[in-house]
Amino acid sequence: EERPSIKSRIVIAQRLQKPKLLSDMSSFKAANHGAVFEDFVRWYGNPENPLHEEISGETARRAFEYRSKLPPKEAKTLTLKEASEAIAILMSLRAFWEDTWEEAEPCPAFEQEPLFDPYSTVEMVLHSFETIHPALLMNQVLAVKLSNAKFVLESAANPARQVCSVARGLFNLKTAIDGALEALTKDAADGFLHLAPKTMADDKSDPLVYVSTSTIAKCEEACNVIGELE
């Protein structure tokens, strides 16, 4: 499954951003008669990359690891492609803000319709629960349970941290749970990105779609460490 083009991703990001931006611009125009676009930018701040969430955290780390394994020539080509994408994003973002500024009509915030619709939000949450794959739901539940177990055991062991066996057990606990959480995060990201069943690219021998055997092994190891420390 090919990744959506940069243009389609920008369009989706801007569609999600526009209601709030239009509301803020309308409020600014109402409070500052005769203001121009540059005045709004100075007050509001420079536009941020709408795809920032896509290129941060775990995704950025995995992209860096992938680039580091490429031959120098391919890595350079990929870097140039990413730079051209960044320029395209900035140009599109500037045009989007300017168009939204022209569209915005002066209107105080208290006269505008609320941006948050609790009814549709609840419907979306219920729909996500109805349609989420059971493996993805269990992934999130397990991540919460492991994090909670780590917090409870570390808190309970505070008075005895100076005991070598306890300190060693806490270190093993942190290592095992952090590894399991990282694997769960990766599987969750892959599962939500691929709506259709698909074998993981980095584990071609694994027939499972939403969870890898390595993740199951890490979670089992974390559970064993929890049992030992208890």
PDB file of N, CA and C in Angstrom, residues 94-129:
ATOM      1  N   ARG A  94       1.512  28.884   3.347  1.00  0.00           N
ATOM      2  CA  ARG A  94       1.408  30.343   3.232  1.00  0.00           C
ATOM      3  C   ARG A  94       0.188  30.722   2.394  1.00  0.00           C
ATOM      4  N   ALA A  95       0.010  30.051   1.265  1.00  0.00           N
ATOM      5  CA  ALA A  95      -1.134  30.336   0.394  1.00  0.00           C
ATOM      6  C   ALA A  95      -2.453  30.012   1.101  1.00  0.00           C
ATOM      7  N   PHE A  96      -2.468  28.921   1.856  1.00  0.00           N
ATOM      8  CA  PHE A  96      -3.672  28.526   2.589  1.00  0.00           C
ATOM      9  C   PHE A  96      -4.045  29.572   3.627  1.00  0.00           C
ATOM     10  N   TRP A  97      -3.074  30.078   4.379  1.00  0.00           N
ATOM     11  CA  TRP A  97      -3.344  31.109   5.378  1.00  0.00           C
ATOM     12  C   TRP A  97      -3.848  32.400   4.728  1.00  0.00           C
ATOM     13  N   GLU A  98      -3.231  32.790   3.634  1.00  0.00           N
ATOM     14  CA  GLU A  98      -3.645  34.028   2.956  1.00  0.00           C
ATOM     15  C   GLU A  98      -5.064  33.895   2.409  1.00  0.00           C
ATOM     16  N   ASP A  99      -5.385  32.750   1.831  1.00  0.00           N
ATOM     17  CA  ASP A  99      -6.739  32.533   1.314  1.00  0.00           C
ATOM     18  C   ASP A  99      -7.758  32.536   2.447  1.00  0.00           C
ATOM     19  N   THR A 100      -7.406  31.928   3.569  1.00  0.00           N
ATOM     20  CA  THR A 100      -8.314  31.894   4.716  1.00  0.00           C
ATOM     21  C   THR A 100      -8.512  33.291   5.290  1.00  0.00           C
ATOM     22  N   TRP A 101      -7.451  34.092   5.286  1.00  0.00           N
ATOM     23  CA  TRP A 101      -7.555  35.472   5.761  1.00  0.00           C
ATOM     24  C   TRP A 101      -8.524  36.268   4.895  1.00  0.00           C
ATOM     25  N   GLU A 102      -8.462  36.087   3.591  1.00  0.00           N
ATOM     26  CA  GLU A 102      -9.376  36.797   2.689  1.00  0.00           C
ATOM     27  C   GLU A 102     -10.812  36.333   2.888  1.00  0.00           C
ATOM     28  N   GLU A 103     -10.979  35.069   3.227  1.00  0.00           N
ATOM     29  CA  GLU A 103     -12.315  34.509   3.419  1.00  0.00           C
ATOM     30  C   GLU A 103     -12.939  34.927   4.746  1.00  0.00           C
ATOM     31  N   ALA A 104     -12.111  35.177   5.745  1.00  0.00           N
ATOM     32  CA  ALA A 104     -12.612  35.482   7.096  1.00  0.00           C
ATOM     33  C   ALA A 104     -13.343  36.818   7.131  1.00  0.00           C
ATOM     34  N   GLU A 105     -14.512  36.836   7.743  1.00  0.00           N
ATOM     35  CA  GLU A 105     -15.285  38.051   7.954  1.00  0.00           C
ATOM     36  C   GLU A 105     -15.206  38.448   9.422  1.00  0.00           C
ATOM     37  N   PRO A 106     -15.109  39.752   9.726  1.00  0.00           N
ATOM     38  CA  PRO A 106     -15.027  40.176  11.133  1.00  0.00           C
ATOM     39  C   PRO A 106     -16.227  39.674  11.935  1.00  0.00           C
ATOM     40  N   CYS A 107     -15.953  38.950  13.012  1.00  0.00           N
ATOM     41  CA  CYS A 107     -17.028  38.424  13.855  1.00  0.00           C
ATOM     42  C   CYS A 107     -16.454  38.107  15.233  1.00  0.00           C
ATOM     43  N   PRO A 108     -16.939  38.756  16.295  1.00  0.00           N
ATOM     44  CA  PRO A 108     -16.425  38.471  17.641  1.00  0.00           C
ATOM     45  C   PRO A 108     -16.590  37.002  18.001  1.00  0.00           C
ATOM     46  N   ALA A 109     -15.721  36.532  18.827  1.00  0.00           N
ATOM     47  CA  ALA A 109     -15.731  35.107  19.182  1.00  0.00           C
ATOM     48  C   ALA A 109     -17.040  34.698  19.846  1.00  0.00           C
ATOM     49  N   PHE A 110     -17.611  35.587  20.669  1.00  0.00           N
ATOM     50  CA  PHE A 110     -18.823  35.213  21.400  1.00  0.00           C
ATOM     51  C   PHE A 110     -20.043  35.113  20.485  1.00  0.00           C
ATOM     52  N   GLU A 111     -19.942  35.611  19.264  1.00  0.00           N
ATOM     53  CA  GLU A 111     -21.053  35.526  18.323  1.00  0.00           C
ATOM     54  C   GLU A 111     -20.905  34.343  17.359  1.00  0.00           C
ATOM     55  N   GLN A 112     -19.781  33.658  17.424  1.00  0.00           N
ATOM     56  CA  GLN A 112     -19.538  32.546  16.511  1.00  0.00           C
ATOM     57  C   GLN A 112     -20.121  31.241  17.047  1.00  0.00           C
ATOM     58  N   GLU A 113     -20.393  30.330  16.122  1.00  0.00           N
ATOM     59  CA  GLU A 113     -20.852  29.002  16.514  1.00  0.00           C
ATOM     60  C   GLU A 113     -19.692  28.255  17.177  1.00  0.00           C
ATOM     61  N   PRO A 114     -19.954  27.489  18.242  1.00  0.00           N
ATOM     62  CA  PRO A 114     -18.876  26.739  18.896  1.00  0.00           C
ATOM     63  C   PRO A 114     -18.197  25.782  17.921  1.00  0.00           C
ATOM     64  N   LEU A 115     -16.876  25.699  18.007  1.00  0.00           N
ATOM     65  CA  LEU A 115     -16.146  24.780  17.143  1.00  0.00           C
ATOM     66  C   LEU A 115     -16.288  23.338  17.619  1.00  0.00           C
ATOM     67  N   PHE A 116     -16.454  23.159  18.924  1.00  0.00           N
ATOM     68  CA  PHE A 116     -16.559  21.807  19.478  1.00  0.00           C
ATOM     69  C   PHE A 116     -18.009  21.371  19.528  1.00  0.00           C
ATOM     70  N   ASP A 117     -18.307  20.278  18.867  1.00  0.00           N
ATOM     71  CA  ASP A 117     -19.655  19.713  18.875  1.00  0.00           C
ATOM     72  C   ASP A 117     -19.634  18.432  19.709  1.00  0.00           C
ATOM     73  N   PRO A 118     -20.135  18.477  20.948  1.00  0.00           N
ATOM     74  CA  PRO A 118     -20.039  17.293  21.811  1.00  0.00           C
ATOM     75  C   PRO A 118     -20.804  16.090  21.267  1.00  0.00           C
ATOM     76  N   TYR A 119     -21.904  16.321  20.582  1.00  0.00           N
ATOM     77  CA  TYR A 119     -22.718  15.206  20.098  1.00  0.00           C
ATOM     78  C   TYR A 119     -21.993  14.424  18.997  1.00  0.00           C
ATOM     79  N   SER A 120     -21.448  15.157  18.015  1.00  0.00           N
ATOM     80  CA  SER A 120     -20.741  14.467  16.932  1.00  0.00           C
ATOM     81  C   SER A 120     -19.455  13.827  17.445  1.00  0.00           C
ATOM     82  N   THR A 121     -18.823  14.458  18.459  1.00  0.00           N
ATOM     83  CA  THR A 121     -17.605  13.885  19.023  1.00  0.00           C
ATOM     84  C   THR A 121     -17.894  12.562  19.715  1.00  0.00           C
ATOM     85  N   VAL A 122     -18.972  12.520  20.478  1.00  0.00           N
ATOM     86  CA  VAL A 122     -19.363  11.274  21.145  1.00  0.00           C
ATOM     87  C   VAL A 122     -19.703  10.204  20.109  1.00  0.00           C
ATOM     88  N   GLU A 123     -20.380  10.605  19.032  1.00  0.00           N
ATOM     89  CA  GLU A 123     -20.712   9.648  17.981  1.00  0.00           C
ATOM     90  C   GLU A 123     -19.451   9.071  17.339  1.00  0.00           C
ATOM     91  N   MET A 124     -18.439   9.912  17.142  1.00  0.00           N
ATOM     92  CA  MET A 124     -17.187   9.435  16.558  1.00  0.00           C
ATOM     93  C   MET A 124     -16.482   8.469  17.494  1.00  0.00           C
ATOM     94  N   VAL A 125     -16.523   8.760  18.811  1.00  0.00           N
ATOM     95  CA  VAL A 125     -15.899   7.870  19.780  1.00  0.00           C
ATOM     96  C   VAL A 125     -16.592   6.511  19.784  1.00  0.00           C
ATOM     97  N   LEU A 126     -17.924   6.538  19.805  1.00  0.00           N
ATOM     98  CA  LEU A 126     -18.679   5.286  19.792  1.00  0.00           C
ATOM     99  C   LEU A 126     -18.434   4.512  18.498  1.00  0.00           C
ATOM    100  N   HIS A 127     -18.351   5.239  17.393  1.00  0.00           N
ATOM    101  CA  HIS A 127     -18.095   4.582  16.112  1.00  0.00           C
ATOM    102  C   HIS A 127     -16.715   3.929  16.107  1.00  0.00           C
ATOM    103  N   SER A 128     -15.736   4.602  16.706  1.00  0.00           N
ATOM    104  CA  SER A 128     -14.389   4.028  16.750  1.00  0.00           C
ATOM    105  C   SER A 128     -14.372   2.755  17.586  1.00  0.00           C
ATOM    106  N   PHE A 129     -15.160   2.732  18.673  1.00  0.00           N
ATOM    107  CA  PHE A 129     -15.229   1.526  19.491  1.00  0.00           C
ATOM    108  C   PHE A 129     -15.922   0.387  18.747  1.00  0.00           C
TER     109      PHE A 129
END
